[in-house]
Coordinates of C-alpha atoms in Angstrom, one line a residue:
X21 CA 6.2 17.2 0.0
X22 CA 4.4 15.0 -2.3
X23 CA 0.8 15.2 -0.9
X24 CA -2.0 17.6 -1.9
X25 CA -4.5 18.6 0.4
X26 CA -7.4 16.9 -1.7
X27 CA -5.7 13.9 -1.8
X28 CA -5.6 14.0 2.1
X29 CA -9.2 15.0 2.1
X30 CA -11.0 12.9 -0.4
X31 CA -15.2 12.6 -1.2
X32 CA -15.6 9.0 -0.9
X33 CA -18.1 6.5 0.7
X34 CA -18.2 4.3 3.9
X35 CA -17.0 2.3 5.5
X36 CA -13.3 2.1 5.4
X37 CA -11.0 4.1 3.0
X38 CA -8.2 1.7 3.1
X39 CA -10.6 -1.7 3.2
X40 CA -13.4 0.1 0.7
X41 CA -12.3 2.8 -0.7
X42 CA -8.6 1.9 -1.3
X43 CA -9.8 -2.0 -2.5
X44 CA -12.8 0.1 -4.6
X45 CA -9.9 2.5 -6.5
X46 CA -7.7 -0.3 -7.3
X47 CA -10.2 -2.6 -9.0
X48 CA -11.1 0.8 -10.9
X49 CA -7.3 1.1 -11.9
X50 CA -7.2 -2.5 -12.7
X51 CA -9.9 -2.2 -14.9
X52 CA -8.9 0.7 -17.1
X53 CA -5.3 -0.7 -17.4
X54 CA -6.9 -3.0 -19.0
X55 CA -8.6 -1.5 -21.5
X56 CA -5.7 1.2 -21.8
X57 CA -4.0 -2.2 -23.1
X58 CA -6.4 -3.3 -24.9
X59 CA -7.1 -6.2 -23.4
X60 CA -11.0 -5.9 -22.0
X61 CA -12.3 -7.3 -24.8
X62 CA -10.2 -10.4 -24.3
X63 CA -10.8 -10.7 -20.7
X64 CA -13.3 -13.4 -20.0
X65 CA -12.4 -14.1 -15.9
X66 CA -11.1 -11.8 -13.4
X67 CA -10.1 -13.1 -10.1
X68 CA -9.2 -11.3 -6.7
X69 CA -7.4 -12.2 -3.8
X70 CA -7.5 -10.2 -0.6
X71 CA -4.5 -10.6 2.0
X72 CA -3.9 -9.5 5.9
X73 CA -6.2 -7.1 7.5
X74 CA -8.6 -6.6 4.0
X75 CA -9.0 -10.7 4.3
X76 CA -9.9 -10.7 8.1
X77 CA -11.8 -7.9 7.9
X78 CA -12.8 -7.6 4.7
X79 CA -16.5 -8.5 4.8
X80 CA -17.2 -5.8 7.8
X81 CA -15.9 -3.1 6.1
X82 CA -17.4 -4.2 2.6
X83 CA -14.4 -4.8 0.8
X84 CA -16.4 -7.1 -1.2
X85 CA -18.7 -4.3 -2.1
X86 CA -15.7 -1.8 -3.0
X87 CA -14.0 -4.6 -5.4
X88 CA -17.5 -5.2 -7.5
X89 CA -17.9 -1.1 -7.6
X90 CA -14.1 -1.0 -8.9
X91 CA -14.6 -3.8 -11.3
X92 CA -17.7 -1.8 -12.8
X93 CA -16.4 1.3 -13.2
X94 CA -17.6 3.0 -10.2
X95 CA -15.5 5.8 -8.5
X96 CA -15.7 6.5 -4.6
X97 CA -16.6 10.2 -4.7
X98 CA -19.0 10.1 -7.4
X99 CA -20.7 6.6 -6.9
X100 CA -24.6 7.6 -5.4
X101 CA -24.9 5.6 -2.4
X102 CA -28.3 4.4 -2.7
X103 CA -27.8 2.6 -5.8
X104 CA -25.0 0.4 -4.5
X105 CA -28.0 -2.0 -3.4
X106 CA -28.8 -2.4 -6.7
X107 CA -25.9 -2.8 -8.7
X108 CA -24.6 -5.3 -6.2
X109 CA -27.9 -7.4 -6.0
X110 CA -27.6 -7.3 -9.7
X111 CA -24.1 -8.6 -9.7
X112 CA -24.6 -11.9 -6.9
X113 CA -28.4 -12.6 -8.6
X114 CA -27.0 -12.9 -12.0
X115 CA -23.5 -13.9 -11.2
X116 CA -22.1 -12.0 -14.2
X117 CA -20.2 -8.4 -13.7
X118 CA -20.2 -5.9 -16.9
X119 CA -16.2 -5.4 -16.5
X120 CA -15.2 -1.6 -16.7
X121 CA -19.3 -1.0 -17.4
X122 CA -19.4 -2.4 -20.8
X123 CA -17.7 -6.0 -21.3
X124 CA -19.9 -8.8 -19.3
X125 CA -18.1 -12.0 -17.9
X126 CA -19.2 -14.6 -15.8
X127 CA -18.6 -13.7 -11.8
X128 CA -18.9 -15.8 -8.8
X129 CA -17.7 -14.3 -5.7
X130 CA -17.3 -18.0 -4.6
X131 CA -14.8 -18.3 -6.6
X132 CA -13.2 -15.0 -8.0
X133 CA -13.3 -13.2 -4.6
X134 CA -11.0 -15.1 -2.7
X135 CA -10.4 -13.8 1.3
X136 CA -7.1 -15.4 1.8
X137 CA -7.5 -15.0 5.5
X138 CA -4.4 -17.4 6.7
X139 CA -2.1 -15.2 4.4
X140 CA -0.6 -11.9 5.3
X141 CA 1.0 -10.8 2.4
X142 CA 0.3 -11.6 -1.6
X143 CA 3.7 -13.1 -1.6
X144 CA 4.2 -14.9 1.8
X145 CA 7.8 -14.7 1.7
X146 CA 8.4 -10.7 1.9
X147 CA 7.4 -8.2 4.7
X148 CA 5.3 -5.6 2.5
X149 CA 1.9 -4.0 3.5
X150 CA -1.3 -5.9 5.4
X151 CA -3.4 -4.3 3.1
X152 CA -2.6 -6.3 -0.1
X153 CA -5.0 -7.4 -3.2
X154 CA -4.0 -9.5 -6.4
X155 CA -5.8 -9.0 -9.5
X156 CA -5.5 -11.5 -12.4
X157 CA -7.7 -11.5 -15.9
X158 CA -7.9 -14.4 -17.9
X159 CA -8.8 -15.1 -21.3
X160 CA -11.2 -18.0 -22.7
X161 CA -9.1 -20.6 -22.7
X162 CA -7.6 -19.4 -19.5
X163 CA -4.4 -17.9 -20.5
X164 CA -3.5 -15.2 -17.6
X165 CA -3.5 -11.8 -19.7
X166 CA -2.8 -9.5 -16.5
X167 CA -2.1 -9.8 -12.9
X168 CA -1.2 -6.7 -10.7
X169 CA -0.7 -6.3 -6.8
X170 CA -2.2 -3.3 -5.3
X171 CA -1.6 -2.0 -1.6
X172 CA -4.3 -0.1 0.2
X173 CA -2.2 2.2 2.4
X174 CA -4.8 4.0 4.1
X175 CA -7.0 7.0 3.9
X176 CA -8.0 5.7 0.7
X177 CA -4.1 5.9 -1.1
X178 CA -3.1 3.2 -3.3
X179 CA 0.2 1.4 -5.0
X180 CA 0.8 -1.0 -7.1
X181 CA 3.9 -3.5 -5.9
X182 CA 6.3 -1.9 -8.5
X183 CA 5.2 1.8 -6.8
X184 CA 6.1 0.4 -3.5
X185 CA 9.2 -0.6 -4.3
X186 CA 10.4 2.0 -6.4
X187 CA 13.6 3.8 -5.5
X188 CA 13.0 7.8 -6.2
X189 CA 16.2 9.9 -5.5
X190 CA 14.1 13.2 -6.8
X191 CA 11.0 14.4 -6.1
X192 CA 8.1 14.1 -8.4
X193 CA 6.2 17.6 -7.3
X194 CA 7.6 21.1 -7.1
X195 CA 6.4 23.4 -4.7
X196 CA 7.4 26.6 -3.2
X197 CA 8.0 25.5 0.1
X198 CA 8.9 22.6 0.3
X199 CA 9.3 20.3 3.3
X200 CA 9.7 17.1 4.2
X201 CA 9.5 17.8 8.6
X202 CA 7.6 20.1 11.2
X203 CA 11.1 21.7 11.6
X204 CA 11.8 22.4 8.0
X205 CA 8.3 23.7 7.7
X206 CA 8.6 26.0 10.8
X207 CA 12.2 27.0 9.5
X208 CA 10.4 27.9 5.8
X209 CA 7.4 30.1 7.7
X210 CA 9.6 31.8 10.0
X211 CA 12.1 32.8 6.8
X212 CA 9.5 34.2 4.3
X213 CA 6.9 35.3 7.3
X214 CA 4.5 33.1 6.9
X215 CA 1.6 31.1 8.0
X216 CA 1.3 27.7 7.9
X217 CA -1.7 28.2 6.0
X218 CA -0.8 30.3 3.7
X219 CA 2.5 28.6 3.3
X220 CA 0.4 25.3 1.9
X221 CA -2.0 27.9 -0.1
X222 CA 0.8 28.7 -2.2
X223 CA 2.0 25.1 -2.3
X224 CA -1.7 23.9 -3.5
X225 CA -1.4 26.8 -6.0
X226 CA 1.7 25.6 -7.5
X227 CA 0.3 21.8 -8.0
X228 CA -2.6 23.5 -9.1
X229 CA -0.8 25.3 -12.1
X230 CA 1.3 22.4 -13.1
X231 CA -0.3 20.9 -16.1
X232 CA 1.8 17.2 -15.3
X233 CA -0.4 16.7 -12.1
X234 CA -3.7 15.4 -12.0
X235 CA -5.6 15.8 -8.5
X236 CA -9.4 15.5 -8.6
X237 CA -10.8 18.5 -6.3
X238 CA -14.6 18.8 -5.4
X239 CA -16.1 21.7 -6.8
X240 CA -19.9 23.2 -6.2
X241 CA -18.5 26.7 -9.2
X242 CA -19.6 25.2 -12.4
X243 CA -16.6 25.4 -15.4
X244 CA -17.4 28.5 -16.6
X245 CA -17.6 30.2 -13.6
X246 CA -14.2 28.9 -13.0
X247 CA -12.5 30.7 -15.9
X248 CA -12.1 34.3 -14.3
X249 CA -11.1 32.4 -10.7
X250 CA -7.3 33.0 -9.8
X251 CA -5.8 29.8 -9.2
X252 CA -6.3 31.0 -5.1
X253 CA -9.8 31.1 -5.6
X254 CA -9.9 28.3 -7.2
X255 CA -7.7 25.9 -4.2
X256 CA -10.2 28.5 -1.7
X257 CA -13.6 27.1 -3.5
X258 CA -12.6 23.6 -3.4
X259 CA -11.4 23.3 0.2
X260 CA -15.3 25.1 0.8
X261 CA -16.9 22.3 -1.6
X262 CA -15.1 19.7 1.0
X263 CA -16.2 21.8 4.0
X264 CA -20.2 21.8 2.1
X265 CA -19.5 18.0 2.1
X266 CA -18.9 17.7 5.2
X267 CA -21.5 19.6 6.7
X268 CA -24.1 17.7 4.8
X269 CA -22.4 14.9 5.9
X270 CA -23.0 16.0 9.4
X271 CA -26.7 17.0 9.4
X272 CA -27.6 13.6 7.3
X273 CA -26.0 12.2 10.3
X274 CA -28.1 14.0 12.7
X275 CA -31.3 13.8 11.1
X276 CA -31.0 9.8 10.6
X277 CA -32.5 7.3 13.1
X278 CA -32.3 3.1 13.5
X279 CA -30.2 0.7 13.1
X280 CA -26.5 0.4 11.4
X281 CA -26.0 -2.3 9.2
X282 CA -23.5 -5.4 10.0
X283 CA -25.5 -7.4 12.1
X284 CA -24.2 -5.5 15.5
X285 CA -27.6 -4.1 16.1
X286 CA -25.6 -1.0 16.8
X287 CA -28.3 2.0 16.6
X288 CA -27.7 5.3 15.8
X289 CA -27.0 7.7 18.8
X290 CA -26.4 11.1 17.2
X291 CA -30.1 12.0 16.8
X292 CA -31.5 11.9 20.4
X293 CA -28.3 13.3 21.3
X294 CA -28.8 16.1 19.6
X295 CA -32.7 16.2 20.3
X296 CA -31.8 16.3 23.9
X297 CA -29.0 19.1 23.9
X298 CA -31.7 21.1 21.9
X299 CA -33.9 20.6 24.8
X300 CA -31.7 22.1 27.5
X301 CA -30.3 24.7 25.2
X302 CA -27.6 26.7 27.2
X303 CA -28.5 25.5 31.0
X304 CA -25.0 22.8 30.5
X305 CA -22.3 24.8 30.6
X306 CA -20.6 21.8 28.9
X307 CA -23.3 21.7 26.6
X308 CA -20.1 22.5 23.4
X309 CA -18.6 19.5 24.3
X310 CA -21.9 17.6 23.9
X311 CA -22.2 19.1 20.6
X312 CA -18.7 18.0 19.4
X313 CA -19.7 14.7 20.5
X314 CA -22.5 14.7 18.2
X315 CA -20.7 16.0 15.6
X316 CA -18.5 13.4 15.2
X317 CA -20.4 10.5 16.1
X318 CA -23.2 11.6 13.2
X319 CA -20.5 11.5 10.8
X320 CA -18.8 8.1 12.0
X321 CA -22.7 6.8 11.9
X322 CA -23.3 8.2 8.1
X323 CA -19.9 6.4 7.4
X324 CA -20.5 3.3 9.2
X325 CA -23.8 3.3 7.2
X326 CA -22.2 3.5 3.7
X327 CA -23.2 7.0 3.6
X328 CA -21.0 9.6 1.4
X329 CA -18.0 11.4 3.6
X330 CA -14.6 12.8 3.1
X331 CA -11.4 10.7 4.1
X332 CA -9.9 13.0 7.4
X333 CA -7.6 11.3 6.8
X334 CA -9.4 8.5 6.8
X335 CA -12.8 7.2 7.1
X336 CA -12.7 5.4 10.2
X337 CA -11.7 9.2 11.5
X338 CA -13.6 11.0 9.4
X339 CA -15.2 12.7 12.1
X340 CA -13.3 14.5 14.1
X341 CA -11.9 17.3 11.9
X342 CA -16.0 18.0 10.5
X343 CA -16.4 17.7 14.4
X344 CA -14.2 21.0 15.4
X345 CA -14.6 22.4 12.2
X346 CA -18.6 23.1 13.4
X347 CA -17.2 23.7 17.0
X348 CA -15.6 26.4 15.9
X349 CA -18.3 28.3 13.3
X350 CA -21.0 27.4 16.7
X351 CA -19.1 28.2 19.6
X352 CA -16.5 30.7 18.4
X353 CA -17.5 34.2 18.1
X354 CA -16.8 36.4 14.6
X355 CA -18.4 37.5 11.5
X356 CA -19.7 35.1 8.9
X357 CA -16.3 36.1 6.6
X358 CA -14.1 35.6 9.6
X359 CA -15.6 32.3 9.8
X360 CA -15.1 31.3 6.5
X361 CA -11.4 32.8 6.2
X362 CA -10.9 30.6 9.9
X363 CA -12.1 27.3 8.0
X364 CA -9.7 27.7 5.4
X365 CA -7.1 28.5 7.6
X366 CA -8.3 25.2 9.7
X367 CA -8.2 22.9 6.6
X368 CA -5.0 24.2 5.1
X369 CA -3.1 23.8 8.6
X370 CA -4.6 20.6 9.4
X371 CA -3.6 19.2 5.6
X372 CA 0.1 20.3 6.8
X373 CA 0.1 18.4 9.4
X374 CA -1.3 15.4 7.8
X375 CA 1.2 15.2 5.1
X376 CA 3.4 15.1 7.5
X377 CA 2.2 12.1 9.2
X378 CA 1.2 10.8 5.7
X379 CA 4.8 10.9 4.3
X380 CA 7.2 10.1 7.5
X381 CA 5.1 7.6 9.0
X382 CA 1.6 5.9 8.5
X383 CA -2.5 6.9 8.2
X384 CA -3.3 3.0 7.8
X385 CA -5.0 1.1 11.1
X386 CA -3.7 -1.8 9.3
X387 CA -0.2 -0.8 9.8
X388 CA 0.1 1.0 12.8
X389 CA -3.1 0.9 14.5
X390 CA -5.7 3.6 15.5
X391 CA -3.5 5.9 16.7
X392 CA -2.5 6.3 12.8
X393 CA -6.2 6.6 12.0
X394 CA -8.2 8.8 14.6
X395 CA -4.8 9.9 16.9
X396 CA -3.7 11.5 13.5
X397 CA -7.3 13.1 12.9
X398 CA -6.9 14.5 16.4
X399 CA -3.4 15.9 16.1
X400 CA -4.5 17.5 12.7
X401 CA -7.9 19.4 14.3
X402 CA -6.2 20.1 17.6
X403 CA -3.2 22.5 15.4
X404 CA -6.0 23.4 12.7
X405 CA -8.0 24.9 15.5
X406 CA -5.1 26.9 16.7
X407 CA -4.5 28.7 12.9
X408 CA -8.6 29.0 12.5
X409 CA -8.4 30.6 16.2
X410 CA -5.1 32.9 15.0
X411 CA -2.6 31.3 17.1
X412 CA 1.4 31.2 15.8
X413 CA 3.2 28.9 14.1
X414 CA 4.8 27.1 17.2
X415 CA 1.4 26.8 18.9
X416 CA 0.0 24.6 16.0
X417 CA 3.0 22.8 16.1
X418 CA 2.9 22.1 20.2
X419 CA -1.2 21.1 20.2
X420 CA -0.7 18.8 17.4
X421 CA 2.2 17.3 19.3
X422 CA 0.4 17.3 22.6
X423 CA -3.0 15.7 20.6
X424 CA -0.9 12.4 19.9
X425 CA 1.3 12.7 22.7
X426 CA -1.8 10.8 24.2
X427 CA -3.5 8.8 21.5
X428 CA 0.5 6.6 21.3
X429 CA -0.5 3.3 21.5
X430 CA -4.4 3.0 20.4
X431 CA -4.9 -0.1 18.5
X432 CA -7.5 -1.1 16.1
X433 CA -9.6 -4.2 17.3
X434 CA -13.4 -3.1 15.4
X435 CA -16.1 -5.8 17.1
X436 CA -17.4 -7.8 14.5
X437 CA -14.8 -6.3 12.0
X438 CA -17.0 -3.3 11.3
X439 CA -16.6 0.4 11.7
X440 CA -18.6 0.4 14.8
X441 CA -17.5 -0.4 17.7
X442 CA -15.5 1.4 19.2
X443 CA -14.8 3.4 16.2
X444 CA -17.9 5.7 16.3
X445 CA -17.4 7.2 20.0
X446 CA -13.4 6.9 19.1
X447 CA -13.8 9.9 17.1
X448 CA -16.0 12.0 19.6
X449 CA -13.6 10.8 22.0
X450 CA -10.4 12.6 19.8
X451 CA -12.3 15.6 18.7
X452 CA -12.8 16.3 22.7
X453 CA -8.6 16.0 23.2
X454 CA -8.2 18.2 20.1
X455 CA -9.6 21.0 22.1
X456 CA -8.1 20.6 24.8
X457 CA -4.6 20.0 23.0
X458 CA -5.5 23.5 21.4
X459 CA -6.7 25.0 24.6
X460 CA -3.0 23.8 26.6
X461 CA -1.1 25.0 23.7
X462 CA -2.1 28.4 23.3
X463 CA -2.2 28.6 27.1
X464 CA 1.3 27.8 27.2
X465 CA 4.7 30.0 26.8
X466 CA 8.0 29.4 26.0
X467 CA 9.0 26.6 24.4
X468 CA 8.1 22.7 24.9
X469 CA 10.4 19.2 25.1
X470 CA 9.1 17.2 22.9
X471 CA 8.4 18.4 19.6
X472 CA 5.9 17.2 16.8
X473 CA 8.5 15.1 14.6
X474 CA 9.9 13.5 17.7
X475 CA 6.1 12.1 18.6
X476 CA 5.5 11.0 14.6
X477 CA 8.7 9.1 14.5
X478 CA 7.6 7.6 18.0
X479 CA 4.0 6.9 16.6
X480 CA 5.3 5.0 14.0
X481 CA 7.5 3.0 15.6
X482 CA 4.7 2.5 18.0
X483 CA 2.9 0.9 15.2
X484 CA 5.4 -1.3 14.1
X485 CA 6.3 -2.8 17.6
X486 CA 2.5 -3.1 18.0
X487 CA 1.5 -7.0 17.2
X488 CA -0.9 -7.4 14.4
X489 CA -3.6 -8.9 16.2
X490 CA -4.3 -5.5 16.8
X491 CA -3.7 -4.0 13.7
X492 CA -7.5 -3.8 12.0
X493 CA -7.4 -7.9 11.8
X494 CA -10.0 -8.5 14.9
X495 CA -8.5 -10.9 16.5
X496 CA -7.5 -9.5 19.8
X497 CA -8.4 -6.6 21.8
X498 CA -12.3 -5.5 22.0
X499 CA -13.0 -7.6 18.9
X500 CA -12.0 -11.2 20.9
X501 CA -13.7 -10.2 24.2
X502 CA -16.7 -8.8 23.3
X503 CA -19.5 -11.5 22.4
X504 CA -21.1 -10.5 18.9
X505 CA -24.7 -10.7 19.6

């Protein structure tokens, strides 16, 4: 296990994490290697070229946008949304760029922002990732002074060509519990009597305490509050500071009205939706549901809007886990500390279960589709609702099996290459079969045939037999047959 939970959840902006926050990070990385080599101040050019699924649908999901904000200086969780306006207005209306926010050079996305959109990979010749970027800096007289290859893997992970073909025969984290299956990490509960939960608690703990690993995790404790915090509190407050995020994430989303940008005309849904539902109040019995809906939809709108959200585990599926996780504080009795004590429980079991998809398969749309993007969200909610709601180990294990038991197969064809259509109901859509994964699960006894590794290796292989037309590129599927208009 090499993944954190707050590397699988990450505070970032919309729309994409792998086309805008993934681009947006490696421009950033670019940039300070740069000046870590002190070469920044001899950098007088820096060109980028965008490959596969970022070149086709690049401009929807405002790559463009991400690789300016990199090239600045500008992080995805800390960047204020409403002043990426101005700082990209600045950049086309002067066509100049101050490089890592202090050096200016020239900049002409004409010509340094190349969308190589007949090329699949940086080098043409070798199979690697659909999400590839080149960077190159030049000096005055044109001398090339740095070029590095970047892969945007999805939810917002990134690696540089010599990361993705690096050989490790060790792991590079150590943990208490280990695991690198669903099986080992039943096996480990069952022998030490443990939760899933608090089996990744003391696994956060441990990356926590070790001084060799850097993982940025939100926090709303200021630093001195922090020194008396066990290193459990400490993992407990940040996973609340992603849950705060997320929430405001949802109620932004609600309170918003008009139209999402892109040139769709899409307008926003989650508003009257939830105006109406207030309306009727209790007379629907299906009335949750509803709300679920409108849950995740007011997120996937905030996100499709640029707005600020977290990466679960990605953007484009950012909202189904905020989805159940107010499904359950709304609609599930208990006191407010059970509540809270259920959340952590949801986002630590949840995070499991993504790094297991994460490390044995794929999270990117580019790579295997949507059922790697919001059939992953749904698998991680649908067993995170079964630890918030107390159920056993197996029963997390069977609802996130049965969640993408019946997302195999989604593909990824956006309309217009934005995070729209059919992205936004996509996610209300999965948050719905997360229930109901959790509902059959804890219904059931006795064991089930297929088990959760079995339908992650069959996920991914799903993916790669899937064609790339429609693999986030927009050229088949919904994207082809739908008139833009």
């Amino acid at each position: 296990m090499n993944t954190s939970l707050f590397e699988l959840f990450k505070i970032g902006i919309g729309p994409s994490s792998s086309h805008t926050v993934g681009p947006m990070r490696a421009a950033l990385r670019f940039t300070r290697e740069l000046k870590e080599k002190n070469l920044l101040e001899q950098t007088a050019r820096v060109k980028v070229d965008l490959y596969g699924s970022l070149a086709l649908t690049g401009i929807g999901h405002g790559t463009d946008r991400a690789i300016l904000l990199g090239l600045l200086g500008e992080t995805p969780d800390t960047v204020d949304p409403y002043t990426v306006e101005t700082k990209i207005a600045a950049i086309r209306n002067t066509n100049t760029l101050a490089l890592g926010g202090s050096k200016t050079i020239p900049f002409s996305e004409a010509e340094d922002l190349n969308f190589r959109r007949n090329q699949m990979y940086p080098d043409p010749a070798v199979h690697s990732h659909p999400n590839g970027m080149r960077f190159t800096a030049f000096d005055n007289a044109g001398r090339k002074l740095a070029e590095e290859v970047f892969y945007s893997i999805g939810g917002g992970f990134i690696v540089s060509e010599a990361e993705r073909t690096a050989v490790s025969a060790t792991d590079t984290r150590t943990v208490p519990y280990p695991f690198r299956s669903a099986a080992d990490l039943l096996a480990l509960a069952k022998q030490h009597n443990l939760t899933i939960a608090h089996l990744m608690l003391a696994n956060e703990v441990a990356l926590l305490n070790d001084p060799a690993i850097s993982i940025t995790r939100p926090q709303t404790i200021s630093a001195s509050s922090q020194i008396n915090l066990s290193a459990e509190q400490k993992i407990r407050a940040s996973i609340l500071a992603l849950w705060q995020t997320m929430q405001q994430c949802t109620e932004r989303g609600i309170a918003t009205e008009g139209i999402l940008p892109g040139g769709l005309n899409v307008r926003r849904r989650a508003h009257r939706l939830a105006e109406r539902l207030n309306t009727i109040g209790s007379k629907d019995p299906l009335a949750p549901i509803d709300w679920v809906t409108v849950y995740a939809m007011a997120v996937n709108e905030e996100n499709a809007g640029g707005g600020r959200v977290v990466t679960a585990p990605t953007n484009g599926a950012a909202g189904v886990i905020p989805a159940i996780g107010n499904y359950y504080l709304r609609f599930i009795d208990g006191t407010e500390a059970e509540k809270e004590e259920g959340i952590l429980r949801y986002f630590l079991t949840a995070a499991a279960i993504g790094i297991l998809y994460k490390e044995n398969a794929s999270i990117s749309g580019a790579e295997v589709g949507c059922q790697g993007e919001v059939g992953v969200a749904c698998s991680m909610a649908a067993g995170g609702l079964v630890a918030a709601l107390n159920g056993t180990n197996a029963q997390i294990e069977h609802a996130a099996e049965i969640a993408m038991e019946h997302n195999l197969g989604m593909t990824c064809d956006p309309i217009g290459g934005l995070v729209q259509i059919p992205c936004i109901e996509r996610n209300g859509m999965g948050a719905v079969k997360a229930i109901n994964a959790c509902r059959m699960a804890m219904h059931e006894t006795g064991d089930h045939k297929l088990s959760l590794d079995q339908i992650i290796a069959t996920m991914y292989q799903t993916g790669l037999d899937m064609q790339s037309r429609y693999k986030e590129t927009s050229l088949a599927g919904l994207a082809l047959n739908i008139i833009e208009c």
